[in-house]
Amino acid sequence: MTQIIFVVTNDKDIIYVPFIQVKVFDNLIYIFICYSRVEIPGTGSRKETWIMTPEEKLETVPVLREEGNQLYNRGEYNKAAACYSEALGILEQLVLREKPGEPEWIVLDKLQIPLFVNLAQCQFKEKDYYAAIKNTTEALSRDPTNVKALYRRSKAYIETWDFDLAAEDLRKLAICRPEMKNTVENELNIIEAKRVNEEIKGRQKLAGKLFACPKSVAESSIL
C-alpha cells in the first residue's frame, strides 16, 4: 500500500511522496523505495516537465496522482483527469528512454496502470464512455486481471449498449475475484434486462412501421 506522509509547517504543507528507483548492478536488480519532499499540489509552483531531470519527472508522477485523487474526491473530474493525463505523459517520456523488456522499462510501464484506471473513471463520470473504454483497455493490456479496470470497462460497455462485451468482462471479473460473485450476477441481470427492453422497443418500432397506414398518392405528392 502506498504511504503518503504529510507534514504541516508554519508557511506551507509538505508532502513526502514515495517513488521507485530501479538499478541494475552485475546482473542483479535493486529496487529502492525513496521519499521525495514536495509541496502539496496547489500550495506552490511546480517545474515545467521539459526542464526536469528524469529523476525529477519520476518523483512528480505520484504527486500528480495524489493531486488527481484529491480533485476526484471533490468531484472535479476534468481537473483530476488532467492530472492523471499529465502523469501518463511523463511516464511515456521515461518509458521511451528505456529498452522494452528491461527491468526499468517494466517498472515504468506498470506505473501507468492505476493512472489509466483513474483517468477512465473520471471519463466515465463525465459520460465519455468510449474514452473510458480506451483507457481501461490500456490498463488491461498491461494487467489483464486488473479488477477495477474490468469492472469499469464493463460499466462503460453497458452505457454504449455493448452488452456482450460487458458480460464478458464481468465473467472475467468473477474468475479473478470469486467474492464478487453477487455483484457480477446483479450486473449481468441488469444487462439482460436492458437487452430485453431494447429488443421489445425494436419489435414495437418495427410493428409500428408495418401497420402504419400508408399515405395516399395525393397526400404524399408535392404540388
C-alpha positions as protocol buffer text, in pm:
chain_id: "A"
residue {
  index: 1
  type: MET
  ca { x: 0 y: 0 z: 0 }
}
residue {
  index: 2
  type: THR
  ca { x: 133 y: 344 z: -92 }
}
residue {
  index: 3
  type: GLN
  ca { x: 215 y: 551 z: 214 }
}
residue {
  index: 4
  type: ILE
  ca { x: 192 y: 929 z: 192 }
}
residue {
  index: 5
  type: ILE
  ca { x: 342 y: 1130 z: 479 }
}
residue {
  index: 6
  type: PHE
  ca { x: 211 y: 1483 z: 544 }
}
residue {
  index: 7
  type: VAL
  ca { x: 393 y: 1747 z: 748 }
}
residue {
  index: 8
  type: VAL
  ca { x: 239 y: 2085 z: 835 }
}
residue {
  index: 9
  type: THR
  ca { x: 482 y: 2376 z: 874 }
}
residue {
  index: 10
  type: ASN
  ca { x: 424 y: 2743 z: 953 }
}
residue {
  index: 11
  type: ASP
  ca { x: 409 y: 2858 z: 594 }
}
residue {
  index: 12
  type: LYS
  ca { x: 308 y: 2559 z: 383 }
}
residue {
  index: 13
  type: ASP
  ca { x: 210 y: 2194 z: 385 }
}
residue {
  index: 14
  type: ILE
  ca { x: 473 y: 1943 z: 279 }
}
residue {
  index: 15
  type: ILE
  ca { x: 404 y: 1601 z: 136 }
}
residue {
  index: 16
  type: TYR
  ca { x: 658 y: 1318 z: 129 }
}
residue {
  index: 17
  type: VAL
  ca { x: 571 y: 1101 z: -170 }
}
residue {
  index: 18
  type: PRO
  ca { x: 722 y: 758 z: -231 }
}
residue {
  index: 19
  type: PHE
  ca { x: 875 y: 674 z: -566 }
}
residue {
  index: 20
  type: ILE
  ca { x: 1066 y: 378 z: -704 }
}
residue {
  index: 21
  type: GLN
  ca { x: 1416 y: 368 z: -845 }
}
residue {
  index: 22
  type: VAL
  ca { x: 1543 y: 60 z: -1023 }
}
residue {
  index: 23
  type: LYS
  ca { x: 1914 y: -4 z: -1068 }
}
residue {
  index: 24
  type: VAL
  ca { x: 2094 y: -299 z: -1223 }
}
residue {
  index: 25
  type: PHE
  ca { x: 2441 y: -395 z: -1100 }
}
residue {
  index: 26
  type: ASP
  ca { x: 2624 y: -713 z: -1201 }
}
residue {
  index: 27
  type: ASN
  ca { x: 2302 y: -864 z: -1342 }
}
residue {
  index: 28
  type: LEU
  ca { x: 2122 y: -808 z: -1011 }
}
residue {
  index: 29
  type: ILE
  ca { x: 1813 y: -588 z: -991 }
}
residue {
  index: 30
  type: TYR
  ca { x: 1792 y: -344 z: -700 }
}
residue {
  index: 31
  type: ILE
  ca { x: 1461 y: -170 z: -629 }
}
residue {
  index: 32
  type: PHE
  ca { x: 1480 y: 133 z: -399 }
}
residue {
  index: 33
  type: ILE
  ca { x: 1175 y: 294 z: -237 }
}
residue {
  index: 34
  type: CYS
  ca { x: 1257 y: 660 z: -179 }
}
residue {
  index: 35
  type: TYR
  ca { x: 1063 y: 958 z: -47 }
}
residue {
  index: 36
  type: SER
  ca { x: 1056 y: 1292 z: -219 }
}
residue {
  index: 37
  type: ARG
  ca { x: 984 y: 1612 z: -23 }
}
residue {
  index: 38
  type: VAL
  ca { x: 747 y: 1832 z: -222 }
}
residue {
  index: 39
  type: GLU
  ca { x: 481 y: 2090 z: -154 }
}
residue {
  index: 40
  type: ILE
  ca { x: 122 y: 1972 z: -159 }
}
residue {
  index: 41
  type: PRO
  ca { x: -16 y: 2046 z: -507 }
}
residue {
  index: 42
  type: GLY
  ca { x: -177 y: 2385 z: -522 }
}
residue {
  index: 43
  type: THR
  ca { x: 36 y: 2542 z: -247 }
}
residue {
  index: 44
  type: GLY
  ca { x: 333 y: 2622 z: -465 }
}
residue {
  index: 45
  type: SER
  ca { x: 470 y: 2619 z: -816 }
}
residue {
  index: 46
  type: ARG
  ca { x: 596 y: 2311 z: -996 }
}
residue {
  index: 47
  type: LYS
  ca { x: 872 y: 2295 z: -1251 }
}
residue {
  index: 48
  type: GLU
  ca { x: 781 y: 2257 z: -1614 }
}
residue {
  index: 49
  type: THR
  ca { x: 845 y: 1897 z: -1715 }
}
residue {
  index: 50
  type: TRP
  ca { x: 1069 y: 1995 z: -2006 }
}
residue {
  index: 51
  type: ILE
  ca { x: 1332 y: 2131 z: -1765 }
}
residue {
  index: 52
  type: MET
  ca { x: 1308 y: 1840 z: -1519 }
}
residue {
  index: 53
  type: THR
  ca { x: 1567 y: 1568 z: -1491 }
}
residue {
  index: 54
  type: PRO
  ca { x: 1443 y: 1210 z: -1539 }
}
residue {
  index: 55
  type: GLU
  ca { x: 1461 y: 1163 z: -1162 }
}
residue {
  index: 56
  type: GLU
  ca { x: 1251 y: 1474 z: -1100 }
}
residue {
  index: 57
  type: LYS
  ca { x: 997 y: 1358 z: -1357 }
}
residue {
  index: 58
  type: LEU
  ca { x: 964 y: 1024 z: -1183 }
}
residue {
  index: 59
  type: GLU
  ca { x: 918 y: 1197 z: -848 }
}
residue {
  index: 60
  type: THR
  ca { x: 642 y: 1413 z: -998 }
}
residue {
  index: 61
  type: VAL
  ca { x: 427 y: 1119 z: -1108 }
}
residue {
  index: 62
  type: PRO
  ca { x: 295 y: 1017 z: -761 }
}
residue {
  index: 63
  type: VAL
  ca { x: 247 y: 1385 z: -676 }
}
residue {
  index: 64
  type: LEU
  ca { x: 21 y: 1429 z: -978 }
}
residue {
  index: 65
  type: ARG
  ca { x: -162 y: 1109 z: -895 }
}
residue {
  index: 66
  type: GLU
  ca { x: -229 y: 1227 z: -540 }
}
residue {
  index: 67
  type: GLU
  ca { x: -342 y: 1566 z: -669 }
}
residue {
  index: 68
  type: GLY
  ca { x: -576 y: 1390 z: -911 }
}
residue {
  index: 69
  type: ASN
  ca { x: -717 y: 1178 z: -629 }
}
residue {
  index: 70
  type: GLN
  ca { x: -790 y: 1486 z: -421 }
}
residue {
  index: 71
  type: LEU
  ca { x: -961 y: 1659 z: -712 }
}
residue {
  index: 72
  type: TYR
  ca { x: -1165 y: 1347 z: -790 }
}
residue {
  index: 73
  type: ASN
  ca { x: -1284 y: 1325 z: -430 }
}
residue {
  index: 74
  type: ARG
  ca { x: -1403 y: 1685 z: -460 }
}
residue {
  index: 75
  type: GLY
  ca { x: -1597 y: 1600 z: -775 }
}
residue {
  index: 76
  type: GLU
  ca { x: -1365 y: 1796 z: -1005 }
}
residue {
  index: 77
  type: TYR
  ca { x: -1339 y: 1518 z: -1260 }
}
residue {
  index: 78
  type: ASN
  ca { x: -1199 y: 1716 z: -1552 }
}
residue {
  index: 79
  type: LYS
  ca { x: -919 y: 1861 z: -1341 }
}
residue {
  index: 80
  type: ALA
  ca { x: -845 y: 1519 z: -1194 }
}
residue {
  index: 81
  type: ALA
  ca { x: -830 y: 1371 z: -1544 }
}
residue {
  index: 82
  type: ALA
  ca { x: -581 y: 1641 z: -1644 }
}
residue {
  index: 83
  type: CYS
  ca { x: -351 y: 1538 z: -1357 }
}
residue {
  index: 84
  type: TYR
  ca { x: -367 y: 1170 z: -1449 }
}
residue {
  index: 85
  type: SER
  ca { x: -307 y: 1253 z: -1815 }
}
residue {
  index: 86
  type: GLU
  ca { x: -5 y: 1467 z: -1729 }
}
residue {
  index: 87
  type: ALA
  ca { x: 141 y: 1187 z: -1516 }
}
residue {
  index: 88
  type: LEU
  ca { x: 88 y: 941 z: -1801 }
}
residue {
  index: 89
  type: GLY
  ca { x: 262 y: 1178 z: -2040 }
}
residue {
  index: 90
  type: ILE
  ca { x: 564 y: 1196 z: -1810 }
}
residue {
  index: 91
  type: LEU
  ca { x: 579 y: 819 z: -1777 }
}
residue {
  index: 92
  type: GLU
  ca { x: 557 y: 782 z: -2153 }
}
residue {
  index: 93
  type: GLN
  ca { x: 862 y: 1006 z: -2188 }
}
residue {
  index: 94
  type: LEU
  ca { x: 1052 y: 799 z: -1933 }
}
residue {
  index: 95
  type: VAL
  ca { x: 948 y: 468 z: -2089 }
}
residue {
  index: 96
  type: LEU
  ca { x: 1084 y: 580 z: -2425 }
}
residue {
  index: 97
  type: ARG
  ca { x: 1427 y: 621 z: -2267 }
}
residue {
  index: 98
  type: GLU
  ca { x: 1441 y: 253 z: -2171 }
}
residue {
  index: 99
  type: LYS
  ca { x: 1477 y: -63 z: -2373 }
}
residue {
  index: 100
  type: PRO
  ca { x: 1148 y: -260 z: -2392 }
}
residue {
  index: 101
  type: GLY
  ca { x: 1153 y: -562 z: -2166 }
}
residue {
  index: 102
  type: GLU
  ca { x: 1432 y: -434 z: -1943 }
}
residue {
  index: 103
  type: PRO
  ca { x: 1358 y: -409 z: -1567 }
}
residue {
  index: 104
  type: GLU
  ca { x: 1342 y: -28 z: -1570 }
}
residue {
  index: 105
  type: TRP
  ca { x: 1103 y: -33 z: -1867 }
}
residue {
  index: 106
  type: ILE
  ca { x: 876 y: -290 z: -1700 }
}
residue {
  index: 107
  type: VAL
  ca { x: 853 y: -92 z: -1375 }
}
residue {
  index: 108
  type: LEU
  ca { x: 774 y: 233 z: -1556 }
}
residue {
  index: 109
  type: ASP
  ca { x: 518 y: 63 z: -1779 }
}
residue {
  index: 110
  type: LYS
  ca { x: 339 y: -89 z: -1479 }
}
residue {
  index: 111
  type: LEU
  ca { x: 323 y: 250 z: -1307 }
}
residue {
  index: 112
  type: GLN
  ca { x: 84 y: 359 z: -1583 }
}
residue {
  index: 113
  type: ILE
  ca { x: -185 y: 107 z: -1487 }
}
residue {
  index: 114
  type: PRO
  ca { x: -352 y: 290 z: -1194 }
}
residue {
  index: 115
  type: LEU
  ca { x: -332 y: 616 z: -1386 }
}
residue {
  index: 116
  type: PHE
  ca { x: -517 y: 468 z: -1684 }
}
residue {
  index: 117
  type: VAL
  ca { x: -779 y: 322 z: -1449 }
}
residue {
  index: 118
  type: ASN
  ca { x: -828 y: 650 z: -1262 }
}
residue {
  index: 119
  type: LEU
  ca { x: -842 y: 851 z: -1584 }
}
residue {
  index: 120
  type: ALA
  ca { x: -1108 y: 614 z: -1716 }
}
residue {
  index: 121
  type: GLN
  ca { x: -1316 y: 662 z: -1403 }
}
residue {
  index: 122
  type: CYS
  ca { x: -1308 y: 1040 z: -1450 }
}
residue {
  index: 123
  type: GLN
  ca { x: -1416 y: 997 z: -1811 }
}
residue {
  index: 124
  type: PHE
  ca { x: -1697 y: 764 z: -1705 }
}
residue {
  index: 125
  type: LYS
  ca { x: -1820 y: 1027 z: -1460 }
}
residue {
  index: 126
  type: GLU
  ca { x: -1820 y: 1279 z: -1744 }
}
residue {
  index: 127
  type: LYS
  ca { x: -2014 y: 1030 z: -1963 }
}
residue {
  index: 128
  type: ASP
  ca { x: -1724 y: 998 z: -2207 }
}
residue {
  index: 129
  type: TYR
  ca { x: -1775 y: 623 z: -2224 }
}
residue {
  index: 130
  type: TYR
  ca { x: -1567 y: 545 z: -2531 }
}
residue {
  index: 131
  type: ALA
  ca { x: -1266 y: 722 z: -2381 }
}
residue {
  index: 132
  type: ALA
  ca { x: -1321 y: 525 z: -2059 }
}
residue {
  index: 133
  type: ILE
  ca { x: -1321 y: 203 z: -2261 }
}
residue {
  index: 134
  type: LYS
  ca { x: -999 y: 304 z: -2436 }
}
residue {
  index: 135
  type: ASN
  ca { x: -811 y: 375 z: -2113 }
}
residue {
  index: 136
  type: THR
  ca { x: -934 y: 71 z: -1921 }
}
residue {
  index: 137
  type: THR
  ca { x: -825 y: -134 z: -2222 }
}
residue {
  index: 138
  type: GLU
  ca { x: -479 y: 25 z: -2193 }
}
residue {
  index: 139
  type: ALA
  ca { x: -467 y: -81 z: -1828 }
}
residue {
  index: 140
  type: LEU
  ca { x: -584 y: -434 z: -1909 }
}
residue {
  index: 141
  type: SER
  ca { x: -323 y: -471 z: -2183 }
}
residue {
  index: 142
  type: ARG
  ca { x: -66 y: -441 z: -1903 }
}
residue {
  index: 143
  type: ASP
  ca { x: -262 y: -628 z: -1634 }
}
residue {
  index: 144
  type: PRO
  ca { x: -539 y: -849 z: -1779 }
}
residue {
  index: 145
  type: THR
  ca { x: -677 y: -932 z: -1434 }
}
residue {
  index: 146
  type: ASN
  ca { x: -698 y: -577 z: -1301 }
}
residue {
  index: 147
  type: VAL
  ca { x: -1027 y: -580 z: -1111 }
}
residue {
  index: 148
  type: LYS
  ca { x: -1103 y: -209 z: -1128 }
}
residue {
  index: 149
  type: ALA
  ca { x: -1029 y: -194 z: -1500 }
}
residue {
  index: 150
  type: LEU
  ca { x: -1250 y: -494 z: -1577 }
}
residue {
  index: 151
  type: TYR
  ca { x: -1540 y: -360 z: -1371 }
}
residue {
  index: 152
  type: ARG
  ca { x: -1517 y: -5 z: -1503 }
}
residue {
  index: 153
  type: ARG
  ca { x: -1487 y: -117 z: -1864 }
}
residue {
  index: 154
  type: SER
  ca { x: -1792 y: -340 z: -1821 }
}
residue {
  index: 155
  type: LYS
  ca { x: -1989 y: -42 z: -1689 }
}
residue {
  index: 156
  type: ALA
  ca { x: -1877 y: 168 z: -1985 }
}
residue {
  index: 157
  type: TYR
  ca { x: -1974 y: -110 z: -2227 }
}
residue {
  index: 158
  type: ILE
  ca { x: -2320 y: -120 z: -2073 }
}
residue {
  index: 159
  type: GLU
  ca { x: -2360 y: 253 z: -2137 }
}
residue {
  index: 160
  type: THR
  ca { x: -2259 y: 206 z: -2502 }
}
residue {
  index: 161
  type: TRP
  ca { x: -2501 y: -89 z: -2536 }
}
residue {
  index: 162
  type: ASP
  ca { x: -2217 y: -336 z: -2598 }
}
residue {
  index: 163
  type: PHE
  ca { x: -2384 y: -593 z: -2376 }
}
residue {
  index: 164
  type: ASP
  ca { x: -2187 y: -899 z: -2488 }
}
residue {
  index: 165
  type: LEU
  ca { x: -1854 y: -727 z: -2420 }
}
residue {
  index: 166
  type: ALA
  ca { x: -1979 y: -604 z: -2084 }
}
residue {
  index: 167
  type: ALA
  ca { x: -2087 y: -955 z: -1985 }
}
residue {
  index: 168
  type: GLU
  ca { x: -1752 y: -1095 z: -2097 }
}
residue {
  index: 169
  type: ASP
  ca { x: -1564 y: -854 z: -1869 }
}
residue {
  index: 170
  type: LEU
  ca { x: -1793 y: -934 z: -1578 }
}
residue {
  index: 171
  type: ARG
  ca { x: -1736 y: -1308 z: -1618 }
}
residue {
  index: 172
  type: LYS
  ca { x: -1361 y: -1249 z: -1618 }
}
residue {
  index: 173
  type: LEU
  ca { x: -1407 y: -1043 z: -1303 }
}
residue {
  index: 174
  type: ALA
  ca { x: -1592 y: -1329 z: -1134 }
}
residue {
  index: 175
  type: ILE
  ca { x: -1300 y: -1559 z: -1210 }
}
residue {
  index: 176
  type: CYS
  ca { x: -1045 y: -1312 z: -1075 }
}
residue {
  index: 177
  type: ARG
  ca { x: -1248 y: -1223 z: -767 }
}
residue {
  index: 178
  type: PRO
  ca { x: -1489 y: -1502 z: -667 }
}
residue {
  index: 179
  type: GLU
  ca { x: -1601 y: -1296 z: -367 }
}
residue {
  index: 180
  type: MET
  ca { x: -1760 y: -1051 z: -613 }
}
residue {
  index: 181
  type: LYS
  ca { x: -1994 y: -1320 z: -746 }
}
residue {
  index: 182
  type: ASN
  ca { x: -2309 y: -1146 z: -619 }
}
residue {
  index: 183
  type: THR
  ca { x: -2205 y: -812 z: -767 }
}
residue {
  index: 184
  type: VAL
  ca { x: -2132 y: -977 z: -1101 }
}
residue {
  index: 185
  type: GLU
  ca { x: -2468 y: -1158 z: -1102 }
}
residue {
  index: 186
  type: ASN
  ca { x: -2651 y: -833 z: -1029 }
}
residue {
  index: 187
  type: GLU
  ca { x: -2471 y: -658 z: -1314 }
}
residue {
  index: 188
  type: LEU
  ca { x: -2544 y: -947 z: -1552 }
}
residue {
  index: 189
  type: ASN
  ca { x: -2913 y: -924 z: -1457 }
}
residue {
  index: 190
  type: ILE
  ca { x: -2906 y: -552 z: -1534 }
}
residue {
  index: 191
  type: ILE
  ca { x: -2751 y: -626 z: -1873 }
}
residue {
  index: 192
  type: GLU
  ca { x: -3015 y: -888 z: -1952 }
}
residue {
  index: 193
  type: ALA
  ca { x: -3297 y: -653 z: -1852 }
}
residue {
  index: 194
  type: LYS
  ca { x: -3156 y: -379 z: -2075 }
}
residue {
  index: 195
  type: ARG
  ca { x: -3115 y: -626 z: -2360 }
}
residue {
  index: 196
  type: VAL
  ca { x: -3475 y: -748 z: -2331 }
}
residue {
  index: 197
  type: ASN
  ca { x: -3605 y: -392 z: -2306 }
}
residue {
  index: 198
  type: GLU
  ca { x: -3412 y: -293 z: -2618 }
}
residue {
  index: 199
  type: GLU
  ca { x: -3549 y: -594 z: -2809 }
}
residue {
  index: 200
  type: ILE
  ca { x: -3905 y: -505 z: -2708 }
}
residue {
  index: 201
  type: LYS
  ca { x: -3857 y: -147 z: -2822 }
}
residue {
  index: 202
  type: GLY
  ca { x: -3715 y: -272 z: -3151 }
}
residue {
  index: 203
  type: ARG
  ca { x: -4014 y: -500 z: -3213 }
}
residue {
  index: 204
  type: GLN
  ca { x: -4260 y: -226 z: -3123 }
}
residue {
  index: 205
  type: LYS
  ca { x: -4089 y: 15 z: -3359 }
}
residue {
  index: 206
  type: LEU
  ca { x: -4093 y: -241 z: -3640 }
}
residue {
  index: 207
  type: ALA
  ca { x: -4458 y: -324 z: -3576 }
}
residue {
  index: 208
  type: GLY
  ca { x: -4545 y: 45 z: -3588 }
}
residue {
  index: 209
  type: LYS
  ca { x: -4386 y: 75 z: -3930 }
}
residue {
  index: 210
  type: LEU
  ca { x: -4555 y: -238 z: -4065 }
}
residue {
  index: 211
  type: PHE
  ca { x: -4905 y: -144 z: -3954 }
}
residue {
  index: 212
  type: ALA
  ca { x: -4889 y: 228 z: -4017 }
}
residue {
  index: 213
  type: CYS
  ca { x: -5139 y: 340 z: -4280 }
}
residue {
  index: 214
  type: PRO
  ca { x: -4951 y: 442 z: -4594 }
}
residue {
  index: 215
  type: LYS
  ca { x: -5016 y: 788 z: -4722 }
}
residue {
  index: 216
  type: SER
  ca { x: -5220 y: 815 z: -5037 }
}
residue {
  index: 217
  type: VAL
  ca { x: -5053 y: 923 z: -5354 }
}
residue {
  index: 218
  type: ALA
  ca { x: -5232 y: 1254 z: -5329 }
}
residue {
  index: 219
  type: GLU
  ca { x: -5111 y: 1311 z: -4972 }
}
residue {
  index: 220
  type: SER
  ca { x: -4752 y: 1219 z: -5048 }
}
residue {
  index: 221
  type: SER
  ca { x: -4721 y: 1415 z: -5372 }
}
residue {
  index: 222
  type: ILE
  ca { x: -4568 y: 1758 z: -5381 }
}
residue {
  index: 223
  type: LEU
  ca { x: -4788 y: 2015 z: -5552 }
}
